[in-house]
Amino acid sequence: KAYSFNILQQNSLIYVPNFHWTEVSLFIPEISTEISEMSDDDHDYEIDSSDSGASLTIPCDAGAIKKGGYMMIRDKPCKVLSISVSKTGKHGHAKCNFDAVDIFTGKKLQDMVPSSHGTMVPIVNKTEWEILDIDEDNAVTLMDEGGEQKADLNLPTIPDGLGAEIRAAWNEGENTISVTVQAAVGIEQIISYKTVND
């Protein structure tokens, strides 16, 4: 299996015959990732980020991915909803059929990969933040337990109505609201909230 990266401004091919979770250290630290969607139908968002010392995705055998886990489909970070395995013939490899949903847009996607072949898994992180302020343009100021503030996110637009629910629950600061921020492939988004009992 060949993976193509844009490394130090030069296109190179890294051949990865059987990459496993324990071999992530083989990644070259300096990786520039540029992904853009050409199709209007799939143009939900673009990824254009540079990362040093840490990878946004890691390789994994398709057969090792489980229901509820994550994988990349069409360059989108997805959560796997269901998996079915089929064989193609006497000498064919078992194939994994994945039904998944984009973790940022909610769009359903499908993929079929031979179980012994490699695929990419996004590194997904979730963190908890308290809302300090929501301005008229839906920009949100957040603070974590350590007192660090964050002001580079807006109220979510997906799913419909979640942003309005969060604003109403916060009630101009009358209530303490905690939100969960999900981060993957260089994208961050508020995905849920809860009212904190003082």
Short mmCIF file of C-alpha atoms in Angstrom, two decimals:
data_model
loop_
_atom_site.label_atom_id
_atom_site.label_comp_id
_atom_site.label_asym_id
_atom_site.label_seq_id
_atom_site.Cartn_x
_atom_site.Cartn_y
_atom_site.Cartn_z
CA LYS A 1 0.00 0.00 0.00
CA ALA A 2 1.46 3.40 -0.94
CA TYR A 3 0.66 6.59 0.93
CA SER A 4 1.46 9.90 -0.72
CA PHE A 5 2.44 12.88 1.42
CA ASN A 6 3.70 16.36 0.63
CA ILE A 7 6.87 16.28 2.72
CA LEU A 8 9.03 19.37 3.06
CA GLN A 9 7.51 20.80 -0.13
CA GLN A 10 8.54 17.72 -2.18
CA ASN A 11 6.09 14.99 -3.19
CA SER A 12 7.32 11.61 -2.00
CA LEU A 13 5.86 8.14 -1.74
CA ILE A 14 6.15 6.16 1.46
CA TYR A 15 5.47 2.46 1.00
CA VAL A 16 3.78 0.93 3.99
CA PRO A 17 3.25 -2.84 3.49
CA ASN A 18 1.74 -3.67 6.88
CA PHE A 19 1.52 -0.64 9.09
CA HIS A 20 0.29 -1.24 12.62
CA TRP A 21 -0.61 1.01 15.55
CA THR A 22 2.76 0.36 17.22
CA GLU A 23 4.65 1.67 14.21
CA VAL A 24 3.33 5.24 14.29
CA SER A 25 6.83 6.42 15.29
CA LEU A 26 7.95 5.82 11.71
CA PHE A 27 6.13 8.95 10.56
CA ILE A 28 8.36 11.79 9.40
CA PRO A 29 7.80 14.76 11.80
CA GLU A 30 7.54 17.52 9.22
CA ILE A 31 4.38 16.90 7.17
CA SER A 32 2.39 19.48 5.27
CA THR A 33 -1.15 18.37 4.51
CA GLU A 34 -3.20 19.98 1.76
CA ILE A 35 -6.60 18.49 0.96
CA SER A 36 -9.24 20.23 -1.10
CA GLU A 37 -12.53 18.96 -2.46
CA MET A 38 -13.26 19.54 -6.14
CA SER A 39 -16.86 18.34 -6.17
CA ASP A 40 -19.53 20.89 -5.26
CA ASP A 41 -21.64 18.13 -3.72
CA ASP A 42 -18.88 17.05 -1.34
CA HIS A 43 -17.54 20.54 -0.63
CA ASP A 44 -18.52 20.60 3.06
CA TYR A 45 -15.21 21.94 4.27
CA GLU A 46 -11.56 22.12 3.27
CA ILE A 47 -8.44 21.05 5.10
CA ASP A 48 -5.32 23.13 4.69
CA SER A 49 -3.02 22.75 7.66
CA SER A 50 0.60 22.15 8.57
CA ASP A 51 1.65 19.98 11.46
CA SER A 52 5.04 19.37 13.03
CA GLY A 53 5.79 16.46 15.32
CA ALA A 54 2.31 14.93 15.29
CA SER A 55 0.18 13.35 12.61
CA LEU A 56 -3.49 14.15 12.03
CA THR A 57 -4.17 10.53 11.01
CA ILE A 58 -2.59 7.14 11.62
CA PRO A 59 -2.59 4.00 9.44
CA CYS A 60 -4.61 0.94 10.43
CA ASP A 61 -5.67 -2.33 8.80
CA ALA A 62 -9.28 -2.10 7.63
CA GLY A 63 -10.06 -5.37 9.40
CA ALA A 64 -9.06 -3.85 12.76
CA ILE A 65 -11.61 -1.03 12.63
CA LYS A 66 -14.62 -1.59 14.89
CA LYS A 67 -18.17 -0.29 14.99
CA GLY A 68 -18.15 3.05 16.81
CA GLY A 69 -14.55 3.67 15.79
CA TYR A 70 -13.22 6.29 13.40
CA MET A 71 -11.83 6.19 9.87
CA MET A 72 -11.19 8.53 6.95
CA ILE A 73 -13.57 8.23 3.98
CA ARG A 74 -13.07 10.56 0.98
CA ASP A 75 -10.71 12.63 3.13
CA LYS A 76 -13.45 13.15 5.74
CA PRO A 77 -13.17 12.05 9.39
CA CYS A 78 -16.02 9.60 10.00
CA LYS A 79 -17.53 7.54 12.81
CA VAL A 80 -18.33 3.97 11.79
CA LEU A 81 -22.01 3.04 12.21
CA SER A 82 -21.89 -0.53 10.89
CA ILE A 83 -19.52 -2.99 9.24
CA SER A 84 -20.29 -5.99 7.04
CA VAL A 85 -17.71 -8.41 5.65
CA SER A 86 -18.03 -10.09 2.26
CA LYS A 87 -15.84 -12.33 0.10
CA THR A 88 -15.38 -11.84 -3.63
CA GLY A 89 -14.58 -15.40 -4.71
CA LYS A 90 -12.32 -18.42 -4.26
CA HIS A 91 -9.12 -16.39 -4.35
CA GLY A 92 -10.60 -13.06 -3.36
CA HIS A 93 -9.83 -11.18 -0.18
CA ALA A 94 -12.48 -10.53 2.44
CA LYS A 95 -13.81 -7.02 2.02
CA CYS A 96 -15.11 -4.73 4.75
CA ASN A 97 -18.11 -2.60 3.87
CA PHE A 98 -18.32 0.47 6.09
CA ASP A 99 -21.36 2.65 6.74
CA ALA A 100 -20.23 5.80 8.49
CA VAL A 101 -21.12 9.42 9.22
CA ASP A 102 -18.95 12.52 8.90
CA ILE A 103 -18.28 13.63 12.49
CA PHE A 104 -18.55 17.33 11.60
CA THR A 105 -21.36 17.48 9.02
CA GLY A 106 -23.46 14.44 9.84
CA LYS A 107 -23.32 13.35 6.20
CA LYS A 108 -23.49 9.58 5.67
CA LEU A 109 -20.66 7.98 3.71
CA GLN A 110 -19.77 4.45 2.62
CA ASP A 111 -16.53 2.72 1.80
CA MET A 112 -15.37 -0.79 0.89
CA VAL A 113 -11.81 -1.88 1.71
CA PRO A 114 -10.16 -5.33 1.68
CA SER A 115 -9.73 -6.34 5.32
CA SER A 116 -5.98 -6.87 4.93
CA HIS A 117 -5.44 -3.47 3.30
CA GLY A 118 -4.54 -0.32 5.14
CA THR A 119 -6.74 2.69 5.70
CA MET A 120 -6.32 5.92 7.65
CA VAL A 121 -7.81 6.68 11.05
CA PRO A 122 -8.21 10.29 12.25
CA ILE A 123 -6.98 11.26 15.70
CA VAL A 124 -10.11 12.59 17.42
CA ASN A 125 -9.94 14.56 20.68
CA LYS A 126 -12.80 15.88 22.82
CA THR A 127 -12.37 18.56 25.49
CA GLU A 128 -14.73 20.30 27.91
CA TRP A 129 -15.02 24.11 28.09
CA GLU A 130 -17.22 26.59 29.95
CA ILE A 131 -18.91 29.38 28.00
CA LEU A 132 -17.81 32.87 29.09
CA ASP A 133 -19.49 34.85 26.33
CA ILE A 134 -21.49 34.57 23.10
CA ASP A 135 -21.51 37.67 20.90
CA GLU A 136 -24.04 38.85 18.32
CA ASP A 137 -22.20 37.03 15.52
CA ASN A 138 -22.32 33.72 17.45
CA ALA A 139 -18.59 33.84 18.26
CA VAL A 140 -17.98 32.02 21.53
CA THR A 141 -15.44 32.69 24.27
CA LEU A 142 -14.59 29.57 26.26
CA MET A 143 -12.51 28.69 29.34
CA ASP A 144 -11.18 25.33 30.49
CA GLU A 145 -10.65 24.09 34.04
CA GLY A 146 -7.12 25.49 34.07
CA GLY A 147 -8.33 29.00 33.23
CA GLU A 148 -7.10 28.96 29.63
CA GLN A 149 -9.41 30.89 27.32
CA LYS A 150 -10.33 30.09 23.74
CA ALA A 151 -12.02 32.51 21.33
CA ASP A 152 -11.70 30.96 17.87
CA LEU A 153 -15.00 29.04 17.63
CA ASN A 154 -18.60 29.90 16.78
CA LEU A 155 -21.83 28.31 17.88
CA PRO A 156 -22.40 25.14 15.82
CA THR A 157 -24.61 25.24 12.74
CA ILE A 158 -24.85 21.44 12.53
CA PRO A 159 -27.14 19.87 13.55
CA ASP A 160 -29.80 22.49 12.92
CA GLY A 161 -30.92 24.21 16.09
CA LEU A 162 -28.03 23.20 18.35
CA GLY A 163 -26.48 26.66 18.32
CA ALA A 164 -29.81 28.29 19.24
CA GLU A 165 -30.29 25.75 22.04
CA ILE A 166 -26.88 26.59 23.51
CA ARG A 167 -27.55 30.34 23.36
CA ALA A 168 -30.95 29.90 25.01
CA ALA A 169 -29.53 27.64 27.73
CA TRP A 170 -26.71 30.12 28.45
CA ASN A 171 -29.37 32.88 28.77
CA GLU A 172 -27.01 35.86 28.52
CA GLY A 173 -24.75 34.39 31.19
CA GLU A 174 -27.47 33.58 33.72
CA ASN A 175 -26.60 29.88 33.54
CA THR A 176 -23.26 28.07 33.54
CA ILE A 177 -22.97 26.03 30.36
CA SER A 178 -20.28 23.47 29.56
CA VAL A 179 -19.66 22.51 25.92
CA THR A 180 -17.75 19.61 24.35
CA VAL A 181 -15.34 20.61 21.59
CA GLN A 182 -14.40 17.90 19.11
CA ALA A 183 -11.14 18.21 17.19
CA ALA A 184 -9.85 16.17 14.23
CA VAL A 185 -7.80 16.75 11.04
CA GLY A 186 -7.21 20.39 11.97
CA ILE A 187 -10.93 21.16 12.51
CA GLU A 188 -12.66 22.03 15.79
CA GLN A 189 -16.39 22.19 16.45
CA ILE A 190 -18.75 22.33 19.41
CA ILE A 191 -20.78 19.12 19.34
CA SER A 192 -22.79 19.15 22.60
CA TYR A 193 -23.54 21.07 25.78
CA LYS A 194 -24.86 20.65 29.30
CA THR A 195 -25.98 22.92 32.11
CA VAL A 196 -23.62 22.88 35.07
CA ASN A 197 -25.22 22.84 38.52
CA ASP A 198 -23.53 25.39 40.76
#
